CSV table of C-alpha atoms in Angstrom, one decimal:
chain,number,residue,atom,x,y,z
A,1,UNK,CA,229.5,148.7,78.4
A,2,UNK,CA,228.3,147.5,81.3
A,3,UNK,CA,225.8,147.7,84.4
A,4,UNK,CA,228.3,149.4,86.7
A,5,UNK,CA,228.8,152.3,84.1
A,6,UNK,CA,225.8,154.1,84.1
A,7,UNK,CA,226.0,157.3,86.7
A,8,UNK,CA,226.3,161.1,85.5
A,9,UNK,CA,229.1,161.9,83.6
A,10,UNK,CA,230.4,165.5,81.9
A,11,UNK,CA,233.4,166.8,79.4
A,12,UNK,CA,235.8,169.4,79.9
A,13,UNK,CA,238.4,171.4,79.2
A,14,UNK,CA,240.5,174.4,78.0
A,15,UNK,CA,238.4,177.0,75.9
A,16,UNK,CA,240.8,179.7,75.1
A,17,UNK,CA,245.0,179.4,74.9
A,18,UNK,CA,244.8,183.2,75.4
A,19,UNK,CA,243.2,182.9,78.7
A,20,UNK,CA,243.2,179.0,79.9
A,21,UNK,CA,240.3,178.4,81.7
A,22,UNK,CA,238.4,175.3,82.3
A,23,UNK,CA,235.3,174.7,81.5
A,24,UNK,CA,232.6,171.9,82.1
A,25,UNK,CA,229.5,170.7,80.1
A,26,UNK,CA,226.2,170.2,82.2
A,27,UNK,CA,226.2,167.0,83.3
A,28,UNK,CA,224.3,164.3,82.2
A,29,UNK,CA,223.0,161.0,83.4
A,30,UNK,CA,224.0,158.0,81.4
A,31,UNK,CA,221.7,154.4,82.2
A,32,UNK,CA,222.8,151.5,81.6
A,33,UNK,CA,219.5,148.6,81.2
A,34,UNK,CA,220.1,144.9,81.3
A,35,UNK,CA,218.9,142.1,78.2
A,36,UNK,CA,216.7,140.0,79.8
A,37,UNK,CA,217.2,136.4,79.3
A,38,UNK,CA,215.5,134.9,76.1
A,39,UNK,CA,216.2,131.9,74.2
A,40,UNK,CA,217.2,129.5,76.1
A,41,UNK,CA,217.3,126.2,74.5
A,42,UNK,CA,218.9,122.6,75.3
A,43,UNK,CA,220.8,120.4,73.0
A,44,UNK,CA,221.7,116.0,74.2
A,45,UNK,CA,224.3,114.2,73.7
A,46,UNK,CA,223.5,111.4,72.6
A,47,UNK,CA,221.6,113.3,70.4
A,48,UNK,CA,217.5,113.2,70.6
A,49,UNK,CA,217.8,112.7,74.4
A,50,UNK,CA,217.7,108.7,73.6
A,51,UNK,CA,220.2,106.6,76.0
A,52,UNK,CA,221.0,103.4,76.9
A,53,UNK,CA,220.3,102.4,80.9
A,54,UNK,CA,223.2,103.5,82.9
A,55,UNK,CA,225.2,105.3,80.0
A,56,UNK,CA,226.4,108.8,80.0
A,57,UNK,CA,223.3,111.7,79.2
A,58,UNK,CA,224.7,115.0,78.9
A,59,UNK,CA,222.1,117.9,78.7
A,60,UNK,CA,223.7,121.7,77.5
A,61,UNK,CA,222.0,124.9,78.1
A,62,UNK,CA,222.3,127.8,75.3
A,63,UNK,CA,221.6,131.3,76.5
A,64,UNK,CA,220.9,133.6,73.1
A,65,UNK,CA,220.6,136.6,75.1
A,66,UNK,CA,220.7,138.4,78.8
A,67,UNK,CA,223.0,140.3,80.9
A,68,UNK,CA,225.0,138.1,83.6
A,69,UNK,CA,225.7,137.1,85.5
A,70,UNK,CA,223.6,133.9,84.8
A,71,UNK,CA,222.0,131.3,87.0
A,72,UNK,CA,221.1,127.7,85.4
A,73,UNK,CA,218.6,124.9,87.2
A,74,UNK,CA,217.8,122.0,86.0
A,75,UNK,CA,214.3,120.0,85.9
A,76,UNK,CA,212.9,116.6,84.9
A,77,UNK,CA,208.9,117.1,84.4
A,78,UNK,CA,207.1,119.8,87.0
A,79,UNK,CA,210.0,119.2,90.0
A,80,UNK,CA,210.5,122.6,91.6
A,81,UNK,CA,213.8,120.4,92.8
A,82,UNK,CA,216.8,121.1,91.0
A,83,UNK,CA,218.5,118.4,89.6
A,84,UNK,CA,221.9,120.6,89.3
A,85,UNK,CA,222.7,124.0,88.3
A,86,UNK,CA,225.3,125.0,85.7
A,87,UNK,CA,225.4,124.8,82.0
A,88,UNK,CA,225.7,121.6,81.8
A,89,UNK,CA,223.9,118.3,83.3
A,90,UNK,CA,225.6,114.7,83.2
A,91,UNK,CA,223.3,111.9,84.3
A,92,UNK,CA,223.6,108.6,84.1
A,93,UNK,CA,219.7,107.7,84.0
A,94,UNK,CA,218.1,104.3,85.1
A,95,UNK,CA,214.9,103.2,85.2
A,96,UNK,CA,212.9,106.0,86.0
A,97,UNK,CA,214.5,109.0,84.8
A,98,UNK,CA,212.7,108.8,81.2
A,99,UNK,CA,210.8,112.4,80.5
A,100,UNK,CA,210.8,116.0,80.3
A,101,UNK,CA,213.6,117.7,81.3
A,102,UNK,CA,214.4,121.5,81.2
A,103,UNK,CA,217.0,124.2,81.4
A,104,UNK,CA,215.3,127.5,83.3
A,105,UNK,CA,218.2,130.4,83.6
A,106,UNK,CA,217.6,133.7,85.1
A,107,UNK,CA,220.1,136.6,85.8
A,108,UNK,CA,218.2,138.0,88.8
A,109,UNK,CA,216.0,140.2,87.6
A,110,UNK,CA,214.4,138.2,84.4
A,111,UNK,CA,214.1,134.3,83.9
A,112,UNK,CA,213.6,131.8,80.9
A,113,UNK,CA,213.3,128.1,80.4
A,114,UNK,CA,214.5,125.7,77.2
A,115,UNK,CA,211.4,123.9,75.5
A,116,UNK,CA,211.1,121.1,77.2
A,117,UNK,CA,213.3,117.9,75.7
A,118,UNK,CA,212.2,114.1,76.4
A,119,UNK,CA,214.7,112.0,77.4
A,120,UNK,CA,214.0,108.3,76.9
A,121,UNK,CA,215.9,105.7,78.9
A,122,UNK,CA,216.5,102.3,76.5
C-alpha cells in the first residue's frame, strides 16, 4: 500500500444470470496515513567514532521506521549547517572535527535525529 492509494473506491458486478444486470456497492473512502520517522540511530566505522588524524570516518544512518521518501542531514555539535545529506557521511577529520555528530532525517511531514555519537580525532 501506499500514499497515492487512498481515494474512494467500490465493487461490482453481475447479480442475477437470469437477468444480467450490474450492480455497484456504495462507495467508500479508503485513507492511506504515513509512519512518521522514529528511530533513527548512527553506527562508525571505525567503530566508537575513534580515528586517527586524516584517516577515513564513515558515519551510517539507520531509519527503523517512516514512510519515504526520506531526507538525511548531517550535524557535528548544534551547526544548523549540514555537513552532507544522504545515508551515509565520509570525512576525513583533522584537528578540529572531534565531537558530537548527528543524523536528523525527516520525510516532509515528521522529522527525527540519531542520539548524538562523539567522534574523537587521535
Amino acid at each position: 500500500l501506499q500514499l497515492h492509494h487512498g481515494g474512494r473506491y467500490r465493487c461490482g458486478g453481475r447479480v442475477s444470470s437470469v437477468f444480467p444486470s450490474w450492480r455497484e456497492s456504495a462507495p467508500v473512502t479508503v485513507t492511506v496515513h504515513g509512519i512518521p520517522v522514529s528511530g533513527v540511530s548512527l553506527s562508525a566505522q571505525p567503530p566508537g567514532g575513534r580515528v586517527a588524524l586524516g584517516d577515513l570516518l564513515v558515519l551510517s544512518c539507520a531509519v527503523a521506521a517512516g514512510t519515504g521518501p526520506l531526507s538525511f542531514s548531517w550535524h557535528r555539535g548544534d551547526s544548523a549547517v549540514p555537513l552532507g545529506t544522504g545515508p551515509r557521511l565520509e570525512l576525513r577529520p583533522g584537528d578540529e572535527d572531534s565531537g558530537h555528530y548527528q543524523c536528523r532525517v525527516t520525510d516532509g511531514d515528521s522529522a527525527a535525529q540519531s542520539p548524538p555519537l562523539h567522534v574523537t580525532v587521535l
